[in-house]
PDB file of C-alpha atoms and ligand atoms in Angstrom:
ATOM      1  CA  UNK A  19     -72.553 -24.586-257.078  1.00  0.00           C
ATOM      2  CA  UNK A  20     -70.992 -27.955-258.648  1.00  0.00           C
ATOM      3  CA  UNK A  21     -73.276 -31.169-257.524  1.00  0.00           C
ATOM      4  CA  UNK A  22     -70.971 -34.446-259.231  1.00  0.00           C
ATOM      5  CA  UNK A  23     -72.331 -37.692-259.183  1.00  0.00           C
ATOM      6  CA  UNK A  24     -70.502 -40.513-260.109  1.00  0.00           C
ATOM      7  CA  UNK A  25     -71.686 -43.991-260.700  1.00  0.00           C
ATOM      8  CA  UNK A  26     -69.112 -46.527-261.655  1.00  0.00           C
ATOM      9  CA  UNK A  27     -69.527 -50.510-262.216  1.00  0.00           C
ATOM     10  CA  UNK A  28     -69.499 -53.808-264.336  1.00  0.00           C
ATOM     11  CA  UNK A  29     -71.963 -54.491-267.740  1.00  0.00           C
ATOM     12  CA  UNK A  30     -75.486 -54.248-267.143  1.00  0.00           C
ATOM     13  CA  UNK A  31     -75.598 -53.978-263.714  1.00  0.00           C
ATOM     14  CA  UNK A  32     -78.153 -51.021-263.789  1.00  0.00           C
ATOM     15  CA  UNK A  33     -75.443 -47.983-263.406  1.00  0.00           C
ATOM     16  CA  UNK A  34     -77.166 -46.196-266.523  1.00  0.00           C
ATOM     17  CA  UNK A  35     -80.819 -46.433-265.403  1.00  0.00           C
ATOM     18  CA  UNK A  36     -79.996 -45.254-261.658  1.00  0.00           C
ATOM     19  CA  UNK A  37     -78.001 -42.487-263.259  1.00  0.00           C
ATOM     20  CA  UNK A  38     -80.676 -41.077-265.517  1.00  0.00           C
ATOM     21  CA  UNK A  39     -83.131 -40.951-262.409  1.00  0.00           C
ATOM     22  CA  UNK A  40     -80.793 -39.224-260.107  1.00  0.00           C
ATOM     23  CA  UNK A  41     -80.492 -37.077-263.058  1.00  0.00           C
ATOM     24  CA  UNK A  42     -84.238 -36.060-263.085  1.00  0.00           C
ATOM     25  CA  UNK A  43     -84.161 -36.109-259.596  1.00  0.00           C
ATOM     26  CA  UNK A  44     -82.041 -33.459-259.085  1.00  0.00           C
ATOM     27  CA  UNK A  45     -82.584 -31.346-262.238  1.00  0.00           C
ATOM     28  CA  UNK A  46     -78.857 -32.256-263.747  1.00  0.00           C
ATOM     29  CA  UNK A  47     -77.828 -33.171-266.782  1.00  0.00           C
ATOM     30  CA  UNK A  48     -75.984 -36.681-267.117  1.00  0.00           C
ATOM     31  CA  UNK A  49     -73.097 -38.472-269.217  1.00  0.00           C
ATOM     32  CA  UNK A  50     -72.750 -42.074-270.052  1.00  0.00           C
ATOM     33  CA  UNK A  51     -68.902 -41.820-270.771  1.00  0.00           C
ATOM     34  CA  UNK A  52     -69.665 -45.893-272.302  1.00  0.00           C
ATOM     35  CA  UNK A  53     -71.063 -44.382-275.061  1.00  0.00           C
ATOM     36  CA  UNK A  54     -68.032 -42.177-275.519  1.00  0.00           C
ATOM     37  CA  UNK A  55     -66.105 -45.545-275.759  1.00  0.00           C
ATOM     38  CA  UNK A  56     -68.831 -47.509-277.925  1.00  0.00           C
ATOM     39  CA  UNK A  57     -68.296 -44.373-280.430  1.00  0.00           C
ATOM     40  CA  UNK A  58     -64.834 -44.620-280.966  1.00  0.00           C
ATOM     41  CA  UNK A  59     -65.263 -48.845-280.519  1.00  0.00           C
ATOM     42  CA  UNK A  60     -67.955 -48.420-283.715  1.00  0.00           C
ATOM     43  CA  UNK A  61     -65.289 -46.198-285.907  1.00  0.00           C
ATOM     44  CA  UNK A  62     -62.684 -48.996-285.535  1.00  0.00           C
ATOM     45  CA  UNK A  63     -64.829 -51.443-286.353  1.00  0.00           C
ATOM     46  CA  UNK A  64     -66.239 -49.407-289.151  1.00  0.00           C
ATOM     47  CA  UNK A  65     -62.699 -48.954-290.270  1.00  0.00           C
ATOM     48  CA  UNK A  66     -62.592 -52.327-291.167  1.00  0.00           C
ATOM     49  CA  UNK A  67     -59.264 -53.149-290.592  1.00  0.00           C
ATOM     50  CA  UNK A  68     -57.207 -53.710-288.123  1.00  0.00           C
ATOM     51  CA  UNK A  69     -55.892 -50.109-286.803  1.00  0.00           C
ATOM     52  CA  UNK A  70     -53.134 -48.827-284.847  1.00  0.00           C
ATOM     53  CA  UNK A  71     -53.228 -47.581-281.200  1.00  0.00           C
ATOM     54  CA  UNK A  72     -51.982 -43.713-282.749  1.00  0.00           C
ATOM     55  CA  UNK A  73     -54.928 -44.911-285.247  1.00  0.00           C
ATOM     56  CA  UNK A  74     -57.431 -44.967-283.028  1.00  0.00           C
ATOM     57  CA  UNK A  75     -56.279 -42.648-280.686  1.00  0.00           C
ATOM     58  CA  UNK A  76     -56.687 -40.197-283.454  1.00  0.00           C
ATOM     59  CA  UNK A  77     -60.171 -41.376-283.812  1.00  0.00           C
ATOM     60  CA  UNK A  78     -60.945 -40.729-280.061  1.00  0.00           C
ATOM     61  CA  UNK A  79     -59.491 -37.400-280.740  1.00  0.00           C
ATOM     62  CA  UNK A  80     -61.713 -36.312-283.087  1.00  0.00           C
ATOM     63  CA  UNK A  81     -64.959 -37.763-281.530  1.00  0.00           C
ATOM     64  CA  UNK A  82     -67.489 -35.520-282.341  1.00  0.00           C
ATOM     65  CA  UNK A  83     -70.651 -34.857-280.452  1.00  0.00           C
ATOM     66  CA  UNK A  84     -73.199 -35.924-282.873  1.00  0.00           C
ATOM     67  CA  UNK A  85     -70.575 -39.832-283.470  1.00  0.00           C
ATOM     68  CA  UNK A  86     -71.767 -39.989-279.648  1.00  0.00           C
ATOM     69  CA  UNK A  87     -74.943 -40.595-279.186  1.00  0.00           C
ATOM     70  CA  UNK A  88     -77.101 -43.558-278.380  1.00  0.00           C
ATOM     71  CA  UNK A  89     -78.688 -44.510-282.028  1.00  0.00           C
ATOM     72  CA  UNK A  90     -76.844 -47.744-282.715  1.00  0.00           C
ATOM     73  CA  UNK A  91     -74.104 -48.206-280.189  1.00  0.00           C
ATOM     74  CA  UNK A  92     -75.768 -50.875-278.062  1.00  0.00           C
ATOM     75  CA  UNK A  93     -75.123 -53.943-280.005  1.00  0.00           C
ATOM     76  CA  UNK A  94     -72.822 -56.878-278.541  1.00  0.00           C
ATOM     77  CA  UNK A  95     -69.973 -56.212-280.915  1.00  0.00           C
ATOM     78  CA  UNK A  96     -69.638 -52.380-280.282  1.00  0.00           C
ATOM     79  CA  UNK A  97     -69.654 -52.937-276.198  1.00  0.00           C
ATOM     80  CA  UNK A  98     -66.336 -55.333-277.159  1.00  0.00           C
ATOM     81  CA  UNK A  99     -65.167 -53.219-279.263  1.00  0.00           C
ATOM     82  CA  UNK A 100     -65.504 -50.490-276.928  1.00  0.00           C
ATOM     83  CA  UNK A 101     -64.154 -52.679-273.976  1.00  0.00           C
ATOM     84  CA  UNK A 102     -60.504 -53.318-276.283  1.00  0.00           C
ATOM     85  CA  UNK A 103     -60.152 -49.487-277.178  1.00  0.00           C
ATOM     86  CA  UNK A 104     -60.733 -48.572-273.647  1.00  0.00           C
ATOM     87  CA  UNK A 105     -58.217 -50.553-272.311  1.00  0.00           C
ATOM     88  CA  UNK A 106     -55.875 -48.751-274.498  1.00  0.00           C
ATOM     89  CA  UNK A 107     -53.672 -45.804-272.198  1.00  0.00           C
ATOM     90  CA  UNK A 108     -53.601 -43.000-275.018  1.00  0.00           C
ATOM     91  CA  UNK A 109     -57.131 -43.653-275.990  1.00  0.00           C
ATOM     92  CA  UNK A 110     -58.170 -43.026-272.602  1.00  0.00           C
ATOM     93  CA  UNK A 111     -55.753 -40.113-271.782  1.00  0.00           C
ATOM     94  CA  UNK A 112     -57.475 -38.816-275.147  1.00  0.00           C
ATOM     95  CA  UNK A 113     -60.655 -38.736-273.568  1.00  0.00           C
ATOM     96  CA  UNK A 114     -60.260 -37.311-269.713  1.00  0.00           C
ATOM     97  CA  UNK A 115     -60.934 -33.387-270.520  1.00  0.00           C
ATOM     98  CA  UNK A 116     -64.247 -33.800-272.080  1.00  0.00           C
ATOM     99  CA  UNK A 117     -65.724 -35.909-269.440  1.00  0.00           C
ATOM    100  CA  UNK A 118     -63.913 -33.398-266.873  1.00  0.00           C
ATOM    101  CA  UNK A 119     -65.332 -30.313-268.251  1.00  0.00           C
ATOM    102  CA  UNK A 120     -68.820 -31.738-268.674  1.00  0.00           C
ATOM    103  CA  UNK A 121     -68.313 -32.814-264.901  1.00  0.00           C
ATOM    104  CA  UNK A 122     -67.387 -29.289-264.076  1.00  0.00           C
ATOM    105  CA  UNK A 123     -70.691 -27.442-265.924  1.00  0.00           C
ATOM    106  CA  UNK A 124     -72.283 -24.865-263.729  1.00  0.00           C
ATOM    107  CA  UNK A 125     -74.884 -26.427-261.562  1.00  0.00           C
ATOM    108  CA  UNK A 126     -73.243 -29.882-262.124  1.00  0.00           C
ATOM    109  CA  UNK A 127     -73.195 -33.550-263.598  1.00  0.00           C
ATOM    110  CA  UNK A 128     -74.231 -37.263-263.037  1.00  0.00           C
ATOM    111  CA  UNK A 129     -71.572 -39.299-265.010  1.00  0.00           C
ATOM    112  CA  UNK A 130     -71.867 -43.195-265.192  1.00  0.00           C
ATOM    113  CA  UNK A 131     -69.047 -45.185-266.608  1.00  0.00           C
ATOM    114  CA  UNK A 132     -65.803 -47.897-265.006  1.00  0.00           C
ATOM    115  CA  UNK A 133     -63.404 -44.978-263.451  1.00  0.00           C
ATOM    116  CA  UNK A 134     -65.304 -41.999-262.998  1.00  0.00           C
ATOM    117  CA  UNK A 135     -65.069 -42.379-258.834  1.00  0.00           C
ATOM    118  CA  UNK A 136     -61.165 -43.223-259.173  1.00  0.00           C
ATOM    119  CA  UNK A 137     -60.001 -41.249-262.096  1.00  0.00           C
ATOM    120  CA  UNK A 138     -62.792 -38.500-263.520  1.00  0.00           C
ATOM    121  CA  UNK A 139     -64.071 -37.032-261.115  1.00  0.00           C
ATOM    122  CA  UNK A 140     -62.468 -38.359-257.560  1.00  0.00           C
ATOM    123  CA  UNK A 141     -63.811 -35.260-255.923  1.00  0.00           C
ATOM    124  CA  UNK A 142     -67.389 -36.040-256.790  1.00  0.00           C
ATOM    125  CA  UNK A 143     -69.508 -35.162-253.642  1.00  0.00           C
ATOM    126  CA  UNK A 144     -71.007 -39.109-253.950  1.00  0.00           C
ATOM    127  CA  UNK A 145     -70.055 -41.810-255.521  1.00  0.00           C
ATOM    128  CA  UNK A 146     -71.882 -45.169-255.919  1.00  0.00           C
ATOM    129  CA  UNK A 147     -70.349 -48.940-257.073  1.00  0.00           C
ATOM    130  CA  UNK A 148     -73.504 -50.655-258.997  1.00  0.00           C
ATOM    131  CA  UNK A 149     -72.923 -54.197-259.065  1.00  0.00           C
ATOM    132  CA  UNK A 150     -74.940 -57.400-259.815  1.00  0.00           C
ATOM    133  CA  UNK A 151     -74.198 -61.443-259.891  1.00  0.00           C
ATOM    134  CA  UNK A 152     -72.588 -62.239-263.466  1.00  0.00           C
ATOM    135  CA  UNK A 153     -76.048 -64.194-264.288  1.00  0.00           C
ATOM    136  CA  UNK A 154     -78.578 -61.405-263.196  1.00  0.00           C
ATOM    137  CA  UNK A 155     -76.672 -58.768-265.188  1.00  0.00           C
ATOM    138  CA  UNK A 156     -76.265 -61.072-268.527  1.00  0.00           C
ATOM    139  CA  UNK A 157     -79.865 -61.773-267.841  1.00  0.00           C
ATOM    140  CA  UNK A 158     -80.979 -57.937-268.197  1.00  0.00           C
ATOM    141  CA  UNK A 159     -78.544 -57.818-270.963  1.00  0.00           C
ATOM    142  CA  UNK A 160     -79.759 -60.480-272.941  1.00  0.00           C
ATOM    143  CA  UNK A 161     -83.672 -59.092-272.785  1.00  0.00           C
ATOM    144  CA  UNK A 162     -82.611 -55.912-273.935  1.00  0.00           C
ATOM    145  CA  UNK A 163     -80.591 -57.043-276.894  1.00  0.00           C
ATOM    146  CA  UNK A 164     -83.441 -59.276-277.439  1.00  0.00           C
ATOM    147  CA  UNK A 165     -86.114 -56.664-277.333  1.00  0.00           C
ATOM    148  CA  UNK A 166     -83.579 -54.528-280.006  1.00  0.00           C
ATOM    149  CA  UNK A 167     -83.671 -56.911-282.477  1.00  0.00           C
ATOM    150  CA  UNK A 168     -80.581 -58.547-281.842  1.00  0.00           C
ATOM    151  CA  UNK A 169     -80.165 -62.477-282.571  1.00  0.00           C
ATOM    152  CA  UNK A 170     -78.573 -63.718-279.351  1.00  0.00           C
ATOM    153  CA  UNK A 171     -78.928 -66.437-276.870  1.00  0.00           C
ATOM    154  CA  UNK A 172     -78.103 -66.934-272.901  1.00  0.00           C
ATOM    155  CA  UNK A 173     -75.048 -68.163-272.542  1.00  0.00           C
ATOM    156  CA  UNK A 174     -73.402 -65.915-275.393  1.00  0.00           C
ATOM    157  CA  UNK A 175     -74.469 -63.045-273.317  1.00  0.00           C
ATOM    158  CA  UNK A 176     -73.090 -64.186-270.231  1.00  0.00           C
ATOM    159  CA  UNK A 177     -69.745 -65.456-271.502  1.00  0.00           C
ATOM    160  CA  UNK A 178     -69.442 -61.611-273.271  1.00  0.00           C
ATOM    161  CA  UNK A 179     -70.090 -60.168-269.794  1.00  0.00           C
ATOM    162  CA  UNK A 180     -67.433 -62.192-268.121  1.00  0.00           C
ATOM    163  CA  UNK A 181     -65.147 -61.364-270.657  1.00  0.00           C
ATOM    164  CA  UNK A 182     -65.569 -57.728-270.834  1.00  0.00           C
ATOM    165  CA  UNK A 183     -65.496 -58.087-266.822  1.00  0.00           C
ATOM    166  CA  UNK A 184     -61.958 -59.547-267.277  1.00  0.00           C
ATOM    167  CA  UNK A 185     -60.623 -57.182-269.380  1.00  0.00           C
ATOM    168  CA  UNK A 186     -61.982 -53.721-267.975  1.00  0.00           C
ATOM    169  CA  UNK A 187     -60.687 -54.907-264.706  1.00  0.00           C
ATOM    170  CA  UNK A 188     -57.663 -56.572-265.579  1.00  0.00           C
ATOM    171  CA  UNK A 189     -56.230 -53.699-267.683  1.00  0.00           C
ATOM    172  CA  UNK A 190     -53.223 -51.224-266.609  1.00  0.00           C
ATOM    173  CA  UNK A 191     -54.777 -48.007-267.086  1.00  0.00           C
ATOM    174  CA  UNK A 192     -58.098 -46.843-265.180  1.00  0.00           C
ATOM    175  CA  UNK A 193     -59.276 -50.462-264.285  1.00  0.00           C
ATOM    176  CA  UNK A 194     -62.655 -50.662-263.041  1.00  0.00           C
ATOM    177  CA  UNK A 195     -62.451 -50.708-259.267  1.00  0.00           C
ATOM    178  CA  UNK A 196     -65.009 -49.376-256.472  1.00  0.00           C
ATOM    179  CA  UNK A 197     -63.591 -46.189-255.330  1.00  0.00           C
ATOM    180  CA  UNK A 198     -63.108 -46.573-251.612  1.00  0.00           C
ATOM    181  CA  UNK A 199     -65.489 -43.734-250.779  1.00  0.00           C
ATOM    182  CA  UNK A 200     -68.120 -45.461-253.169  1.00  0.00           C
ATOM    183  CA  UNK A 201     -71.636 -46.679-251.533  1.00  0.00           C
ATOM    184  CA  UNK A 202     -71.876 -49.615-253.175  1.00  0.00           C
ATOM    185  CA  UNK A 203     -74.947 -51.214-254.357  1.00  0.00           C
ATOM    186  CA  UNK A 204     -75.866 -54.810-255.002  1.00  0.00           C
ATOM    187  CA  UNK A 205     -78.819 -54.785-257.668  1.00  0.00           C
ATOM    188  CA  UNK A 206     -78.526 -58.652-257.594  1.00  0.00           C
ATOM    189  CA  UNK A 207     -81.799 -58.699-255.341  1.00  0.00           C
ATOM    190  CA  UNK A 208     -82.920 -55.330-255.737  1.00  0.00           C
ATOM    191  CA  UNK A 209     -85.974 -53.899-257.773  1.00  0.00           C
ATOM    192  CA  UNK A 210     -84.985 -50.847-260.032  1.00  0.00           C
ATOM    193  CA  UNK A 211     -87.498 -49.236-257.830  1.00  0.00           C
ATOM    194  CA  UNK A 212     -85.547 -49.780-254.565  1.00  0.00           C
ATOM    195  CA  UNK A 213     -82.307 -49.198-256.077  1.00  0.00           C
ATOM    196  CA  UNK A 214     -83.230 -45.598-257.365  1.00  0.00           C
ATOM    197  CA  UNK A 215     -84.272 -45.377-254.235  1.00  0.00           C
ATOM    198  CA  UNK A 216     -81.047 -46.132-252.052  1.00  0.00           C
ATOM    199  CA  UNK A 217     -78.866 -43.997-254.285  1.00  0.00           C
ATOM    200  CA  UNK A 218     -81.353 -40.749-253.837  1.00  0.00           C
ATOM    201  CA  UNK A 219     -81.187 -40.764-250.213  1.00  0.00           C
ATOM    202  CA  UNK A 220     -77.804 -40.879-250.629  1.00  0.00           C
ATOM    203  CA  UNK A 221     -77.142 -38.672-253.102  1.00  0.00           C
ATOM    204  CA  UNK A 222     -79.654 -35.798-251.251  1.00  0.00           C
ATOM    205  CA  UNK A 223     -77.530 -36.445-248.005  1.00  0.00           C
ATOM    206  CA  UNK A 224     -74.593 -35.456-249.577  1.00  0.00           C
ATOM    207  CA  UNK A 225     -75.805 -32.333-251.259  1.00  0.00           C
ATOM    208  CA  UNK A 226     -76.844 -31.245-247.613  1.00  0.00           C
ATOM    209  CA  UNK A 227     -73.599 -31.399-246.634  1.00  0.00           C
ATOM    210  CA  UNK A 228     -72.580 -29.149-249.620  1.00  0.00           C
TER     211      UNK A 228
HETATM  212  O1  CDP B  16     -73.706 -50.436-270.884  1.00  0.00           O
HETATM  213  P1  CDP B  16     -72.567 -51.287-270.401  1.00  0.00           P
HETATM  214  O2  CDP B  16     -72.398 -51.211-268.918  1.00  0.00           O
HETATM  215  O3  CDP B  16     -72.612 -52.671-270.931  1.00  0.00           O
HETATM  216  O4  CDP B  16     -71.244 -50.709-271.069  1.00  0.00           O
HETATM  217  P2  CDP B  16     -70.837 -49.210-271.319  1.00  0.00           P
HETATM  218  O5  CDP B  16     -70.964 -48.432-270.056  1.00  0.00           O
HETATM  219  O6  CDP B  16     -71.550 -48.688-272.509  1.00  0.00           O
HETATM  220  O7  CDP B  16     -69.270 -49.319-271.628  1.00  0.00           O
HETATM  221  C1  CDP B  16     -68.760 -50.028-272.741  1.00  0.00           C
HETATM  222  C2  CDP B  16     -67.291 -50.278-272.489  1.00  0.00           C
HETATM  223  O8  CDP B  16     -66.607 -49.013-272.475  1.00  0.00           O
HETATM  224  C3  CDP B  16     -66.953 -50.918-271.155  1.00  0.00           C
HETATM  225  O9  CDP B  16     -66.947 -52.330-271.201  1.00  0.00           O
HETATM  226  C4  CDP B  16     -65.557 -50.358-270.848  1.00  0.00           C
HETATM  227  O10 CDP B  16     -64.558 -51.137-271.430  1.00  0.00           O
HETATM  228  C5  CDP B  16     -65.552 -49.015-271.527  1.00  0.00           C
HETATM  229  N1  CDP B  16     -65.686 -47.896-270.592  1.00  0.00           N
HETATM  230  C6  CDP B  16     -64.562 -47.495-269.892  1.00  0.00           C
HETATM  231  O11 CDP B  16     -63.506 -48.097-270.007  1.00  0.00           O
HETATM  232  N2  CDP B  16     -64.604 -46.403-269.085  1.00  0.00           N
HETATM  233  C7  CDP B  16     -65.747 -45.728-268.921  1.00  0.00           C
HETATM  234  N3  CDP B  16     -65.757 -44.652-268.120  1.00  0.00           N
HETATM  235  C8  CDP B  16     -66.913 -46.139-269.586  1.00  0.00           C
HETATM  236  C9  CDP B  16     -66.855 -47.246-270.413  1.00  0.00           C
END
């Protein structure tokens, strides 16, 4: 049996922590496609200069598993980075099989990203839309780049947020939109606790019904 989960939404708004516990929750293993983005955002940057669109689709290309993981990819300047390679067509096209293929693993997949409800996986058995007021999620953001180290201050965070806002859902290719079978969640008000919460009832209704 294939259990997909798919969590899709705007910066910060509490997609990754709700997808690692519905990970534990039901015993599967998960993907945050962002970082898959943040990699190939930190090799342009690292580049140095400023590089094609075959450039950097080549670098998506050869993404290896070890360039993706966590160490070092949440600063401020990677997530934009990420946010203007993403919104490039190839770059994305680039990138659909190996999200689709960890999606299809044996037992299954959560995968948290903008357009894994619409585009990835749009068979997923449930989707959820995490959302949050601009201010709460640059507030959440802003504490955790704080508590990494990073140099930052309120309103920076914010205007970042809105900007990366604009321009993952103002793109051409896979913007980020709620799929319309999505549950959506407002974690605006909500306690991490409570928001867990929500998405596991949902998520164990729907694997009844598979
Ligand atoms: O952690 P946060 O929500 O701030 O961002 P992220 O999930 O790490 O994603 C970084 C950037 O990658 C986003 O702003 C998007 O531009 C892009 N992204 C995307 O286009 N599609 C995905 N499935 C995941 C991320």
């Amino acid at each position: 049996m294939i259990f997909t989960i798919a969590l899709d939404g705007p910066a910060a708004a509490g997609k990754g922590t709700i997808a690692k516990a519905l990970a534990a929750e039901f015993g599967l293993m998960h993907l945050d496609t962002g970082l898959i983005y943040r990699a190939v955002g930190k090799k342009t940057l690292d580049a140095g200069r400023t590089l094609s669109e075959a450039d950097i689709t080549e670098i998506a290309r050869g993404l290896s598993e070890e360039d993706v993981q966590e160490q070092g990819l949440r600063t401020s300047a990677i997530a934009q980075a990420a946010s203007r390679v993403a919104a490039i067509s190839s770059v994305r096209d680039a990138l659909i099989e190996v999200q689709r293929a960890f999606a299809r693993r044996e037992g299954g997949a959560v995968l948290d990203g903008r357009d894994i409800g619409t585009v990835i996986c749009p068979e997923a058995d449930v989707k959820f839309f995490v959302t949050a007021s601009p201010e709460v999620r640059a507030q959440r953001r802003f504490e955790e780049l704080r508590d990494r180290g990073e140099d930052v201050q309120f309103d920076d965070v914010l205007e970042a947020v809105r900007l990366r806002d604009e321009r993952d859902s103002g793109r051409k290719s896979a913007p980020l939109r709620q799929a319309k079978d999505a549950v959506l969640i407002d974690t605006s008000d909500l306690s991490i606790e409570s928001a867990v919460a929500i998405a596991v009832e949902h998520a164990r209704r729907a694997l009844k019904r598979t």
